[in-house]
JSON list of C-alpha atoms in Angstrom, two decimals:
[
{"chain": "A", "resi": 1, "resn": "MET", "atom": "CA", "xyz": [10.43, 37.59, -4.45]},
{"chain": "A", "resi": 2, "resn": "SER", "atom": "CA", "xyz": [9.96, 33.83, -4.77]},
{"chain": "A", "resi": 3, "resn": "LEU", "atom": "CA", "xyz": [8.70, 32.13, -7.90]},
{"chain": "A", "resi": 4, "resn": "ILE", "atom": "CA", "xyz": [8.22, 28.85, -9.72]},
{"chain": "A", "resi": 5, "resn": "GLU", "atom": "CA", "xyz": [8.04, 28.81, -13.50]},
{"chain": "A", "resi": 6, "resn": "LEU", "atom": "CA", "xyz": [7.71, 25.66, -15.60]},
{"chain": "A", "resi": 7, "resn": "ASN", "atom": "CA", "xyz": [7.60, 25.91, -19.39]},
{"chain": "A", "resi": 8, "resn": "ASN", "atom": "CA", "xyz": [6.79, 22.77, -21.40]},
{"chain": "A", "resi": 9, "resn": "VAL", "atom": "CA", "xyz": [8.48, 20.58, -18.79]},
{"chain": "A", "resi": 10, "resn": "ASN", "atom": "CA", "xyz": [8.64, 16.86, -19.54]},
{"chain": "A", "resi": 11, "resn": "LEU", "atom": "CA", "xyz": [9.87, 14.09, -17.28]},
{"chain": "A", "resi": 12, "resn": "GLN", "atom": "CA", "xyz": [10.80, 10.63, -18.50]},
{"chain": "A", "resi": 13, "resn": "TYR", "atom": "CA", "xyz": [12.54, 7.75, -16.80]},
{"chain": "A", "resi": 14, "resn": "GLN", "atom": "CA", "xyz": [13.16, 4.10, -17.55]},
{"chain": "A", "resi": 15, "resn": "ILE", "atom": "CA", "xyz": [12.17, 1.05, -15.53]},
{"chain": "A", "resi": 16, "resn": "MET", "atom": "CA", "xyz": [12.95, -2.61, -16.06]},
{"chain": "A", "resi": 17, "resn": "GLN", "atom": "CA", "xyz": [10.06, -4.54, -17.58]},
{"chain": "A", "resi": 18, "resn": "GLU", "atom": "CA", "xyz": [8.65, -7.42, -15.61]},
{"chain": "A", "resi": 19, "resn": "SER", "atom": "CA", "xyz": [9.81, -10.83, -16.77]},
{"chain": "A", "resi": 20, "resn": "SER", "atom": "CA", "xyz": [7.28, -13.30, -18.10]},
{"chain": "A", "resi": 21, "resn": "LEU", "atom": "CA", "xyz": [7.47, -17.07, -17.52]},
{"chain": "A", "resi": 22, "resn": "LYS", "atom": "CA", "xyz": [8.79, -17.37, -21.07]},
{"chain": "A", "resi": 23, "resn": "ASP", "atom": "CA", "xyz": [11.60, -14.91, -20.26]},
{"chain": "A", "resi": 24, "resn": "ILE", "atom": "CA", "xyz": [12.58, -16.86, -17.14]},
{"chain": "A", "resi": 25, "resn": "LEU", "atom": "CA", "xyz": [12.91, -20.08, -19.16]},
{"chain": "A", "resi": 26, "resn": "ILE", "atom": "CA", "xyz": [15.21, -18.49, -21.78]},
{"chain": "A", "resi": 27, "resn": "PRO", "atom": "CA", "xyz": [18.67, -20.15, -21.89]},
{"chain": "A", "resi": 28, "resn": "LYS", "atom": "CA", "xyz": [21.40, -18.34, -19.95]},
{"chain": "A", "resi": 29, "resn": "LYS", "atom": "CA", "xyz": [23.31, -17.24, -23.05]},
{"chain": "A", "resi": 30, "resn": "TYR", "atom": "CA", "xyz": [20.34, -15.08, -24.09]},
{"chain": "A", "resi": 31, "resn": "LYS", "atom": "CA", "xyz": [19.71, -13.56, -20.64]},
{"chain": "A", "resi": 32, "resn": "ASN", "atom": "CA", "xyz": [21.83, -10.45, -21.29]},
{"chain": "A", "resi": 33, "resn": "LYS", "atom": "CA", "xyz": [19.34, -9.38, -23.91]},
{"chain": "A", "resi": 34, "resn": "LEU", "atom": "CA", "xyz": [16.58, -9.92, -21.38]},
{"chain": "A", "resi": 35, "resn": "LEU", "atom": "CA", "xyz": [18.33, -7.67, -18.86]},
{"chain": "A", "resi": 36, "resn": "GLU", "atom": "CA", "xyz": [18.36, -4.88, -21.44]},
{"chain": "A", "resi": 37, "resn": "LYS", "atom": "CA", "xyz": [14.56, -4.80, -21.61]},
{"chain": "A", "resi": 38, "resn": "LYS", "atom": "CA", "xyz": [13.44, -1.41, -20.32]},
{"chain": "A", "resi": 39, "resn": "LYS", "atom": "CA", "xyz": [10.23, 0.56, -20.41]},
{"chain": "A", "resi": 40, "resn": "THR", "atom": "CA", "xyz": [10.13, 4.35, -20.72]},
{"chain": "A", "resi": 41, "resn": "ILE", "atom": "CA", "xyz": [7.67, 6.14, -18.44]},
{"chain": "A", "resi": 42, "resn": "HIS", "atom": "CA", "xyz": [6.51, 9.61, -19.51]},
{"chain": "A", "resi": 43, "resn": "ALA", "atom": "CA", "xyz": [5.70, 10.86, -16.00]},
{"chain": "A", "resi": 44, "resn": "LEU", "atom": "CA", "xyz": [5.06, 14.53, -16.84]},
{"chain": "A", "resi": 45, "resn": "LYS", "atom": "CA", "xyz": [3.98, 15.91, -20.20]},
{"chain": "A", "resi": 46, "resn": "ASN", "atom": "CA", "xyz": [4.29, 19.54, -21.32]},
{"chain": "A", "resi": 47, "resn": "ILE", "atom": "CA", "xyz": [3.75, 21.08, -17.89]},
{"chain": "A", "resi": 48, "resn": "ASN", "atom": "CA", "xyz": [3.28, 24.85, -17.85]},
{"chain": "A", "resi": 49, "resn": "LEU", "atom": "CA", "xyz": [2.89, 26.68, -14.55]},
{"chain": "A", "resi": 50, "resn": "SER", "atom": "CA", "xyz": [3.71, 30.02, -12.94]},
{"chain": "A", "resi": 51, "resn": "LEU", "atom": "CA", "xyz": [3.57, 30.68, -9.19]},
{"chain": "A", "resi": 52, "resn": "SER", "atom": "CA", "xyz": [4.66, 33.73, -7.19]},
{"chain": "A", "resi": 53, "resn": "ASP", "atom": "CA", "xyz": [4.51, 35.10, -3.65]},
{"chain": "A", "resi": 54, "resn": "GLY", "atom": "CA", "xyz": [1.22, 34.31, -1.94]},
{"chain": "A", "resi": 55, "resn": "ASP", "atom": "CA", "xyz": [0.28, 31.37, -4.14]},
{"chain": "A", "resi": 56, "resn": "ARG", "atom": "CA", "xyz": [-0.96, 28.16, -2.54]},
{"chain": "A", "resi": 57, "resn": "LEU", "atom": "CA", "xyz": [-1.26, 25.43, -5.16]},
{"chain": "A", "resi": 58, "resn": "ALA", "atom": "CA", "xyz": [-3.12, 22.17, -4.59]},
{"chain": "A", "resi": 59, "resn": "ILE", "atom": "CA", "xyz": [-2.32, 19.21, -6.85]},
{"chain": "A", "resi": 60, "resn": "ILE", "atom": "CA", "xyz": [-5.00, 16.54, -7.12]},
{"chain": "A", "resi": 61, "resn": "GLY", "atom": "CA", "xyz": [-5.42, 13.40, -9.23]},
{"chain": "A", "resi": 62, "resn": "HIS", "atom": "CA", "xyz": [-5.59, 9.64, -8.97]},
{"chain": "A", "resi": 63, "resn": "ASN", "atom": "CA", "xyz": [-2.69, 7.46, -7.82]},
{"chain": "A", "resi": 64, "resn": "GLY", "atom": "CA", "xyz": [-0.06, 7.36, -10.56]},
{"chain": "A", "resi": 65, "resn": "ALA", "atom": "CA", "xyz": [-1.18, 10.65, -12.11]},
{"chain": "A", "resi": 66, "resn": "GLY", "atom": "CA", "xyz": [2.26, 12.22, -11.65]},
{"chain": "A", "resi": 67, "resn": "LYS", "atom": "CA", "xyz": [1.73, 14.20, -8.44]},
{"chain": "A", "resi": 68, "resn": "SER", "atom": "CA", "xyz": [4.83, 12.96, -6.61]},
{"chain": "A", "resi": 69, "resn": "SER", "atom": "CA", "xyz": [6.92, 13.31, -9.77]},
{"chain": "A", "resi": 70, "resn": "PHE", "atom": "CA", "xyz": [5.74, 16.91, -10.00]},
{"chain": "A", "resi": 71, "resn": "LEU", "atom": "CA", "xyz": [7.05, 17.65, -6.50]},
{"chain": "A", "resi": 72, "resn": "LYS", "atom": "CA", "xyz": [10.34, 15.86, -7.17]},
{"chain": "A", "resi": 73, "resn": "VAL", "atom": "CA", "xyz": [10.99, 17.92, -10.31]},
{"chain": "A", "resi": 74, "resn": "ILE", "atom": "CA", "xyz": [10.49, 21.19, -8.42]},
{"chain": "A", "resi": 75, "resn": "ALA", "atom": "CA", "xyz": [12.64, 19.86, -5.55]},
{"chain": "A", "resi": 76, "resn": "GLY", "atom": "CA", "xyz": [15.45, 19.08, -8.00]},
{"chain": "A", "resi": 77, "resn": "ILE", "atom": "CA", "xyz": [15.37, 15.34, -7.29]},
{"chain": "A", "resi": 78, "resn": "PHE", "atom": "CA", "xyz": [14.34, 14.49, -10.87]},
{"chain": "A", "resi": 79, "resn": "PRO", "atom": "CA", "xyz": [15.86, 16.62, -13.67]},
{"chain": "A", "resi": 80, "resn": "PRO", "atom": "CA", "xyz": [13.34, 17.26, -16.47]},
{"chain": "A", "resi": 81, "resn": "LYS", "atom": "CA", "xyz": [13.92, 15.57, -19.82]},
{"chain": "A", "resi": 82, "resn": "SER", "atom": "CA", "xyz": [13.05, 18.77, -21.66]},
{"chain": "A", "resi": 83, "resn": "GLY", "atom": "CA", "xyz": [11.54, 22.20, -21.10]},
{"chain": "A", "resi": 84, "resn": "GLU", "atom": "CA", "xyz": [12.61, 25.12, -18.95]},
{"chain": "A", "resi": 85, "resn": "MET", "atom": "CA", "xyz": [12.32, 25.52, -15.18]},
{"chain": "A", "resi": 86, "resn": "ARG", "atom": "CA", "xyz": [13.04, 28.55, -13.03]},
{"chain": "A", "resi": 87, "resn": "ILE", "atom": "CA", "xyz": [12.93, 28.42, -9.23]},
{"chain": "A", "resi": 88, "resn": "GLU", "atom": "CA", "xyz": [13.75, 31.41, -7.03]},
{"chain": "A", "resi": 89, "resn": "GLY", "atom": "CA", "xyz": [13.72, 31.11, -3.25]},
{"chain": "A", "resi": 90, "resn": "LYS", "atom": "CA", "xyz": [14.79, 28.58, -0.65]},
{"chain": "A", "resi": 91, "resn": "VAL", "atom": "CA", "xyz": [12.93, 25.29, -1.19]},
{"chain": "A", "resi": 92, "resn": "ALA", "atom": "CA", "xyz": [12.04, 22.77, 1.51]},
{"chain": "A", "resi": 93, "resn": "SER", "atom": "CA", "xyz": [10.41, 19.39, 0.88]},
{"chain": "A", "resi": 94, "resn": "LEU", "atom": "CA", "xyz": [8.08, 17.74, 3.36]},
{"chain": "A", "resi": 95, "resn": "PHE", "atom": "CA", "xyz": [7.76, 14.34, 1.71]},
{"chain": "A", "resi": 96, "resn": "GLU", "atom": "CA", "xyz": [9.79, 11.13, 1.80]},
{"chain": "A", "resi": 97, "resn": "LEU", "atom": "CA", "xyz": [10.73, 12.08, 5.35]},
{"chain": "A", "resi": 98, "resn": "SER", "atom": "CA", "xyz": [13.20, 9.22, 5.74]},
{"chain": "A", "resi": 99, "resn": "THR", "atom": "CA", "xyz": [15.63, 10.73, 3.22]},
{"chain": "A", "resi": 100, "resn": "GLY", "atom": "CA", "xyz": [18.92, 11.79, 4.80]},
{"chain": "A", "resi": 101, "resn": "PHE", "atom": "CA", "xyz": [18.73, 9.60, 7.89]},
{"chain": "A", "resi": 102, "resn": "GLU", "atom": "CA", "xyz": [21.47, 7.19, 8.94]},
{"chain": "A", "resi": 103, "resn": "MET", "atom": "CA", "xyz": [20.01, 4.14, 10.65]},
{"chain": "A", "resi": 104, "resn": "GLU", "atom": "CA", "xyz": [23.15, 3.40, 12.67]},
{"chain": "A", "resi": 105, "resn": "ALA", "atom": "CA", "xyz": [23.33, 6.96, 14.04]},
{"chain": "A", "resi": 106, "resn": "THR", "atom": "CA", "xyz": [21.51, 8.22, 17.13]},
{"chain": "A", "resi": 107, "resn": "GLY", "atom": "CA", "xyz": [18.48, 10.47, 17.09]},
{"chain": "A", "resi": 108, "resn": "TRP", "atom": "CA", "xyz": [20.63, 13.46, 18.06]},
{"chain": "A", "resi": 109, "resn": "GLU", "atom": "CA", "xyz": [23.09, 12.74, 15.25]},
{"chain": "A", "resi": 110, "resn": "ASN", "atom": "CA", "xyz": [20.28, 12.37, 12.75]},
{"chain": "A", "resi": 111, "resn": "ILE", "atom": "CA", "xyz": [18.82, 15.73, 13.73]},
{"chain": "A", "resi": 112, "resn": "LYS", "atom": "CA", "xyz": [22.14, 17.23, 12.61]},
{"chain": "A", "resi": 113, "resn": "LEU", "atom": "CA", "xyz": [22.37, 15.13, 9.43]},
{"chain": "A", "resi": 114, "resn": "ARG", "atom": "CA", "xyz": [18.82, 15.78, 8.27]},
{"chain": "A", "resi": 115, "resn": "GLY", "atom": "CA", "xyz": [19.02, 19.45, 9.24]},
{"chain": "A", "resi": 116, "resn": "LEU", "atom": "CA", "xyz": [22.18, 19.98, 7.20]},
{"chain": "A", "resi": 117, "resn": "MET", "atom": "CA", "xyz": [20.62, 18.17, 4.25]},
{"chain": "A", "resi": 118, "resn": "LEU", "atom": "CA", "xyz": [17.65, 20.56, 4.46]},
{"chain": "A", "resi": 119, "resn": "GLY", "atom": "CA", "xyz": [20.04, 23.50, 4.04]},
{"chain": "A", "resi": 120, "resn": "GLN", "atom": "CA", "xyz": [20.34, 24.68, 7.63]},
{"chain": "A", "resi": 121, "resn": "SER", "atom": "CA", "xyz": [23.71, 25.97, 8.79]},
{"chain": "A", "resi": 122, "resn": "PRO", "atom": "CA", "xyz": [25.51, 24.39, 11.78]},
{"chain": "A", "resi": 123, "resn": "LYS", "atom": "CA", "xyz": [24.82, 27.60, 13.72]},
{"chain": "A", "resi": 124, "resn": "GLU", "atom": "CA", "xyz": [21.10, 27.46, 12.95]},
{"chain": "A", "resi": 125, "resn": "LEU", "atom": "CA", "xyz": [20.97, 23.81, 13.95]},
{"chain": "A", "resi": 126, "resn": "SER", "atom": "CA", "xyz": [22.75, 24.37, 17.25]},
{"chain": "A", "resi": 127, "resn": "MET", "atom": "CA", "xyz": [20.07, 26.93, 18.14]},
{"chain": "A", "resi": 128, "resn": "LYS", "atom": "CA", "xyz": [17.22, 24.58, 17.17]},
{"chain": "A", "resi": 129, "resn": "MET", "atom": "CA", "xyz": [18.46, 21.22, 18.47]},
{"chain": "A", "resi": 130, "resn": "GLN", "atom": "CA", "xyz": [16.71, 21.32, 21.82]},
{"chain": "A", "resi": 131, "resn": "GLU", "atom": "CA", "xyz": [13.46, 22.66, 20.36]},
{"chain": "A", "resi": 132, "resn": "ILE", "atom": "CA", "xyz": [13.40, 19.87, 17.78]},
{"chain": "A", "resi": 133, "resn": "ALA", "atom": "CA", "xyz": [14.11, 17.29, 20.48]},
{"chain": "A", "resi": 134, "resn": "ASP", "atom": "CA", "xyz": [11.40, 18.66, 22.76]},
{"chain": "A", "resi": 135, "resn": "PHE", "atom": "CA", "xyz": [8.82, 18.70, 19.98]},
{"chain": "A", "resi": 136, "resn": "SER", "atom": "CA", "xyz": [9.55, 15.07, 19.05]},
{"chain": "A", "resi": 137, "resn": "GLU", "atom": "CA", "xyz": [8.84, 13.97, 22.64]},
{"chain": "A", "resi": 138, "resn": "LEU", "atom": "CA", "xyz": [11.41, 11.18, 22.22]},
{"chain": "A", "resi": 139, "resn": "GLY", "atom": "CA", "xyz": [13.38, 12.03, 25.36]},
{"chain": "A", "resi": 140, "resn": "GLU", "atom": "CA", "xyz": [16.17, 9.56, 26.14]},
{"chain": "A", "resi": 141, "resn": "HIS", "atom": "CA", "xyz": [15.39, 7.57, 22.98]},
{"chain": "A", "resi": 142, "resn": "LEU", "atom": "CA", "xyz": [17.35, 10.25, 21.10]},
{"chain": "A", "resi": 143, "resn": "ASN", "atom": "CA", "xyz": [20.50, 8.64, 22.50]},
{"chain": "A", "resi": 144, "resn": "LEU", "atom": "CA", "xyz": [19.70, 5.38, 20.67]},
{"chain": "A", "resi": 145, "resn": "PRO", "atom": "CA", "xyz": [20.43, 4.52, 17.01]},
{"chain": "A", "resi": 146, "resn": "VAL", "atom": "CA", "xyz": [17.27, 5.13, 15.00]},
{"chain": "A", "resi": 147, "resn": "LYS", "atom": "CA", "xyz": [17.33, 1.53, 13.73]},
{"chain": "A", "resi": 148, "resn": "TYR", "atom": "CA", "xyz": [15.75, 0.65, 17.07]},
{"chain": "A", "resi": 149, "resn": "TYR", "atom": "CA", "xyz": [12.87, 3.12, 16.66]},
{"chain": "A", "resi": 150, "resn": "SER", "atom": "CA", "xyz": [9.31, 2.07, 15.96]},
{"chain": "A", "resi": 151, "resn": "SER", "atom": "CA", "xyz": [7.81, 3.54, 12.77]},
{"chain": "A", "resi": 152, "resn": "GLY", "atom": "CA", "xyz": [5.89, 6.06, 14.85]},
{"chain": "A", "resi": 153, "resn": "MET", "atom": "CA", "xyz": [9.01, 7.21, 16.70]},
{"chain": "A", "resi": 154, "resn": "PHE", "atom": "CA", "xyz": [10.92, 7.55, 13.45]},
{"chain": "A", "resi": 155, "resn": "ILE", "atom": "CA", "xyz": [8.21, 9.67, 11.83]},
{"chain": "A", "resi": 156, "resn": "ARG", "atom": "CA", "xyz": [8.04, 11.88, 14.93]},
{"chain": "A", "resi": 157, "resn": "LEU", "atom": "CA", "xyz": [11.75, 12.59, 14.65]},
{"chain": "A", "resi": 158, "resn": "ALA", "atom": "CA", "xyz": [11.65, 13.12, 10.88]},
{"chain": "A", "resi": 159, "resn": "PHE", "atom": "CA", "xyz": [8.63, 15.41, 11.10]},
{"chain": "A", "resi": 160, "resn": "SER", "atom": "CA", "xyz": [10.16, 17.46, 13.93]},
{"chain": "A", "resi": 161, "resn": "VAL", "atom": "CA", "xyz": [13.38, 18.08, 11.99]},
{"chain": "A", "resi": 162, "resn": "SER", "atom": "CA", "xyz": [11.71, 18.68, 8.62]},
{"chain": "A", "resi": 163, "resn": "THR", "atom": "CA", "xyz": [9.33, 21.31, 9.99]},
{"chain": "A", "resi": 164, "resn": "SER", "atom": "CA", "xyz": [12.11, 23.24, 11.75]},
{"chain": "A", "resi": 165, "resn": "VAL", "atom": "CA", "xyz": [13.15, 24.92, 8.48]},
{"chain": "A", "resi": 166, "resn": "GLU", "atom": "CA", "xyz": [12.25, 28.44, 7.32]},
{"chain": "A", "resi": 167, "resn": "PRO", "atom": "CA", "xyz": [11.82, 28.11, 3.54]},
{"chain": "A", "resi": 168, "resn": "ASP", "atom": "CA", "xyz": [10.39, 30.46, 0.94]},
{"chain": "A", "resi": 169, "resn": "ILE", "atom": "CA", "xyz": [8.82, 27.56, -0.97]},
{"chain": "A", "resi": 170, "resn": "LEU", "atom": "CA", "xyz": [7.31, 24.50, 0.73]},
{"chain": "A", "resi": 171, "resn": "LEU", "atom": "CA", "xyz": [6.63, 21.27, -1.16]},
{"chain": "A", "resi": 172, "resn": "LEU", "atom": "CA", "xyz": [4.16, 19.24, 0.83]},
{"chain": "A", "resi": 173, "resn": "ASP", "atom": "CA", "xyz": [2.70, 15.77, 0.38]},
{"chain": "A", "resi": 174, "resn": "GLU", "atom": "CA", "xyz": [-0.10, 14.33, 2.50]},
{"chain": "A", "resi": 175, "resn": "VAL", "atom": "CA", "xyz": [0.70, 14.68, 6.21]},
{"chain": "A", "resi": 176, "resn": "ILE", "atom": "CA", "xyz": [1.76, 11.35, 7.70]},
{"chain": "A", "resi": 177, "resn": "ALA", "atom": "CA", "xyz": [-0.13, 10.33, 10.83]},
{"chain": "A", "resi": 178, "resn": "ALA", "atom": "CA", "xyz": [2.12, 9.17, 13.65]},
{"chain": "A", "resi": 179, "resn": "GLY", "atom": "CA", "xyz": [1.60, 9.00, 17.36]},
{"chain": "A", "resi": 180, "resn": "ASP", "atom": "CA", "xyz": [-1.30, 9.59, 19.65]},
{"chain": "A", "resi": 181, "resn": "ALA", "atom": "CA", "xyz": [-4.06, 12.15, 19.21]},
{"chain": "A", "resi": 182, "resn": "LYS", "atom": "CA", "xyz": [-2.24, 14.73, 21.33]},
{"chain": "A", "resi": 183, "resn": "PHE", "atom": "CA", "xyz": [0.91, 14.61, 19.19]},
{"chain": "A", "resi": 184, "resn": "LEU", "atom": "CA", "xyz": [-1.08, 14.65, 15.94]},
{"chain": "A", "resi": 185, "resn": "LYS", "atom": "CA", "xyz": [-2.91, 17.79, 17.06]},
{"chain": "A", "resi": 186, "resn": "LYS", "atom": "CA", "xyz": [0.40, 19.44, 17.94]},
{"chain": "A", "resi": 187, "resn": "ALA", "atom": "CA", "xyz": [1.94, 18.35, 14.61]},
{"chain": "A", "resi": 188, "resn": "GLN", "atom": "CA", "xyz": [-0.99, 19.76, 12.62]},
{"chain": "A", "resi": 189, "resn": "SER", "atom": "CA", "xyz": [-0.68, 23.09, 14.44]},
{"chain": "A", "resi": 190, "resn": "ARG", "atom": "CA", "xyz": [3.08, 23.22, 13.72]},
{"chain": "A", "resi": 191, "resn": "LEU", "atom": "CA", "xyz": [2.46, 22.43, 10.06]},
{"chain": "A", "resi": 192, "resn": "ASN", "atom": "CA", "xyz": [-0.25, 25.10, 9.75]},
{"chain": "A", "resi": 193, "resn": "GLU", "atom": "CA", "xyz": [2.14, 27.70, 11.19]},
{"chain": "A", "resi": 194, "resn": "LEU", "atom": "CA", "xyz": [4.83, 26.71, 8.69]},
{"chain": "A", "resi": 195, "resn": "VAL", "atom": "CA", "xyz": [2.38, 26.91, 5.78]},
{"chain": "A", "resi": 196, "resn": "ASP", "atom": "CA", "xyz": [1.32, 30.39, 6.91]},
{"chain": "A", "resi": 197, "resn": "ARG", "atom": "CA", "xyz": [4.93, 31.61, 6.92]},
{"chain": "A", "resi": 198, "resn": "VAL", "atom": "CA", "xyz": [6.06, 30.36, 3.50]},
{"chain": "A", "resi": 199, "resn": "LYS", "atom": "CA", "xyz": [5.72, 32.49, 0.38]},
{"chain": "A", "resi": 200, "resn": "ILE", "atom": "CA", "xyz": [4.69, 29.65, -1.96]},
{"chain": "A", "resi": 201, "resn": "LEU", "atom": "CA", "xyz": [3.05, 26.33, -1.11]},
{"chain": "A", "resi": 202, "resn": "VAL", "atom": "CA", "xyz": [2.79, 23.36, -3.46]},
{"chain": "A", "resi": 203, "resn": "TYR", "atom": "CA", "xyz": [0.54, 20.78, -1.83]},
{"chain": "A", "resi": 204, "resn": "VAL", "atom": "CA", "xyz": [-0.25, 17.27, -3.10]},
{"chain": "A", "resi": 205, "resn": "THR", "atom": "CA", "xyz": [-3.47, 16.03, -1.55]},
{"chain": "A", "resi": 206, "resn": "HIS", "atom": "CA", "xyz": [-6.30, 13.52, -1.91]},
{"chain": "A", "resi": 207, "resn": "SER", "atom": "CA", "xyz": [-8.48, 15.69, 0.33]},
{"chain": "A", "resi": 208, "resn": "MET", "atom": "CA", "xyz": [-10.72, 18.05, -1.58]},
{"chain": "A", "resi": 209, "resn": "SER", "atom": "CA", "xyz": [-11.57, 19.90, 1.65]},
{"chain": "A", "resi": 210, "resn": "SER", "atom": "CA", "xyz": [-7.87, 20.54, 2.34]},
{"chain": "A", "resi": 211, "resn": "ALA", "atom": "CA", "xyz": [-7.42, 21.94, -1.16]},
{"chain": "A", "resi": 212, "resn": "LEU", "atom": "CA", "xyz": [-10.31, 24.31, -0.53]},
{"chain": "A", "resi": 213, "resn": "GLU", "atom": "CA", "xyz": [-9.07, 25.29, 2.94]},
{"chain": "A", "resi": 214, "resn": "PHE", "atom": "CA", "xyz": [-5.39, 25.95, 2.26]},
{"chain": "A", "resi": 215, "resn": "CYS", "atom": "CA", "xyz": [-5.07, 26.87, -1.43]},
{"chain": "A", "resi": 216, "resn": "ASN", "atom": "CA", "xyz": [-5.96, 29.60, -3.91]},
{"chain": "A", "resi": 217, "resn": "LYS", "atom": "CA", "xyz": [-4.99, 27.62, -7.03]},
{"chain": "A", "resi": 218, "resn": "CYS", "atom": "CA", "xyz": [-5.45, 24.00, -8.06]},
{"chain": "A", "resi": 219, "resn": "ILE", "atom": "CA", "xyz": [-4.33, 21.69, -10.84]},
{"chain": "A", "resi": 220, "resn": "TRP", "atom": "CA", "xyz": [-5.75, 18.30, -11.74]},
{"chain": "A", "resi": 221, "resn": "LEU", "atom": "CA", "xyz": [-3.13, 15.90, -13.07]},
{"chain": "A", "resi": 222, "resn": "GLU", "atom": "CA", "xyz": [-4.18, 13.00, -15.27]},
{"chain": "A", "resi": 223, "resn": "TYR", "atom": "CA", "xyz": [-1.56, 10.58, -16.62]},
{"chain": "A", "resi": 224, "resn": "GLY", "atom": "CA", "xyz": [1.18, 13.19, -16.31]},
{"chain": "A", "resi": 225, "resn": "GLU", "atom": "CA", "xyz": [-0.73, 16.02, -17.98]},
{"chain": "A", "resi": 226, "resn": "ILE", "atom": "CA", "xyz": [-2.55, 19.02, -16.55]},
{"chain": "A", "resi": 227, "resn": "LYS", "atom": "CA", "xyz": [-6.18, 18.21, -17.26]},
{"chain": "A", "resi": 228, "resn": "MET", "atom": "CA", "xyz": [-7.46, 21.37, -15.59]},
{"chain": "A", "resi": 229, "resn": "ILE", "atom": "CA", "xyz": [-6.12, 24.42, -13.77]},
{"chain": "A", "resi": 230, "resn": "GLY", "atom": "CA", "xyz": [-8.15, 27.02, -11.90]},
{"chain": "A", "resi": 231, "resn": "THR", "atom": "CA", "xyz": [-9.51, 27.85, -8.48]},
{"chain": "A", "resi": 232, "resn": "PRO", "atom": "CA", "xyz": [-9.84, 25.01, -5.95]},
{"chain": "A", "resi": 233, "resn": "GLU", "atom": "CA", "xyz": [-13.63, 25.34, -6.15]},
{"chain": "A", "resi": 234, "resn": "GLU", "atom": "CA", "xyz": [-13.68, 24.90, -9.93]},
{"chain": "A", "resi": 235, "resn": "VAL", "atom": "CA", "xyz": [-11.13, 22.10, -10.16]},
{"chain": "A", "resi": 236, "resn": "THR", "atom": "CA", "xyz": [-12.27, 19.98, -7.21]},
{"chain": "A", "resi": 237, "resn": "THR", "atom": "CA", "xyz": [-15.89, 20.18, -8.40]},
{"chain": "A", "resi": 238, "resn": "ALA", "atom": "CA", "xyz": [-14.89, 19.00, -11.88]},
{"chain": "A", "resi": 239, "resn": "TYR", "atom": "CA", "xyz": [-12.69, 16.23, -10.44]},
{"chain": "A", "resi": 240, "resn": "ILE", "atom": "CA", "xyz": [-15.43, 14.96, -8.11]},
{"chain": "A", "resi": 241, "resn": "ASN", "atom": "CA", "xyz": [-17.97, 14.95, -10.95]},
{"chain": "A", "resi": 242, "resn": "TYR", "atom": "CA", "xyz": [-15.51, 13.06, -13.16]},
{"chain": "A", "resi": 243, "resn": "THR", "atom": "CA", "xyz": [-14.58, 10.42, -10.58]},
{"chain": "A", "resi": 244, "resn": "THR", "atom": "CA", "xyz": [-18.22, 9.98, -9.57]},
{"chain": "A", "resi": 245, "resn": "GLY", "atom": "CA", "xyz": [-19.10, 9.41, -13.21]},
{"chain": "A", "resi": 246, "resn": "LEU", "atom": "CA", "xyz": [-16.39, 6.77, -13.54]},
{"chain": "A", "resi": 247, "resn": "ALA", "atom": "CA", "xyz": [-17.68, 4.95, -10.47]},
{"chain": "A", "resi": 248, "resn": "VAL", "atom": "CA", "xyz": [-21.21, 4.95, -11.88]},
{"chain": "A", "resi": 249, "resn": "ASP", "atom": "CA", "xyz": [-19.96, 3.64, -15.24]},
{"chain": "A", "resi": 250, "resn": "LYS", "atom": "CA", "xyz": [-18.11, 0.76, -13.56]},
{"chain": "A", "resi": 251, "resn": "GLU", "atom": "CA", "xyz": [-21.25, -0.25, -11.72]},
{"chain": "A", "resi": 252, "resn": "GLY", "atom": "CA", "xyz": [-23.07, -0.36, -15.04]},
{"chain": "A", "resi": 253, "resn": "THR", "atom": "CA", "xyz": [-25.97, 1.75, -13.87]},
{"chain": "A", "resi": 254, "resn": "ILE", "atom": "CA", "xyz": [-25.95, 4.18, -16.78]}
]
């Protein structure tokens, strides 16, 4: 059985504050104090969630609401500041596809590197190498260092490797468009098959229709907090009504 349990999970991290013109003009002997200026971001606040086999969770919210941070906490990229987290099952992440690639290495070498990083064994990879290569449609370009790839070629390779895994839990951000219509159709079909096979899906999306199509649960994040949790129908309707109301307010028509 696979599961995800988050109990009062909080995520905080620090960023350097932007320097003002006044800061820039400060004498050098005081600049060390300037370099110490940091701002604490409370990215997730008291998150409580329980998912088990069969659950498909959509995460919606405006840019900066904490959606990507949510995925990164579950993936183990960001350790929570406080709270308890329990994850059971093999986790695969389909976001930030460039992670684990070496720009000086060839396409073939990067298939191995990325595959190992995703938790596949050398034996599994040796069995999948040709299938991954064929799906990417990169042909002889796989013999070149990926630093020479166009952005579209790079995403094709990254997508092909990342979707070759067989996880229990899939963490998915918006699908990245790359290539012609034929490849995009093939990529969407491959992704749909992967989603069907996994036991738990956590899906960040800006598409309300996708949330309705693929998911049985939905949360609305607002400034790092769960504003609403429920069925996709309930949550997307509330979110659309809220964002529509904000747009009307800004136009000054009510």
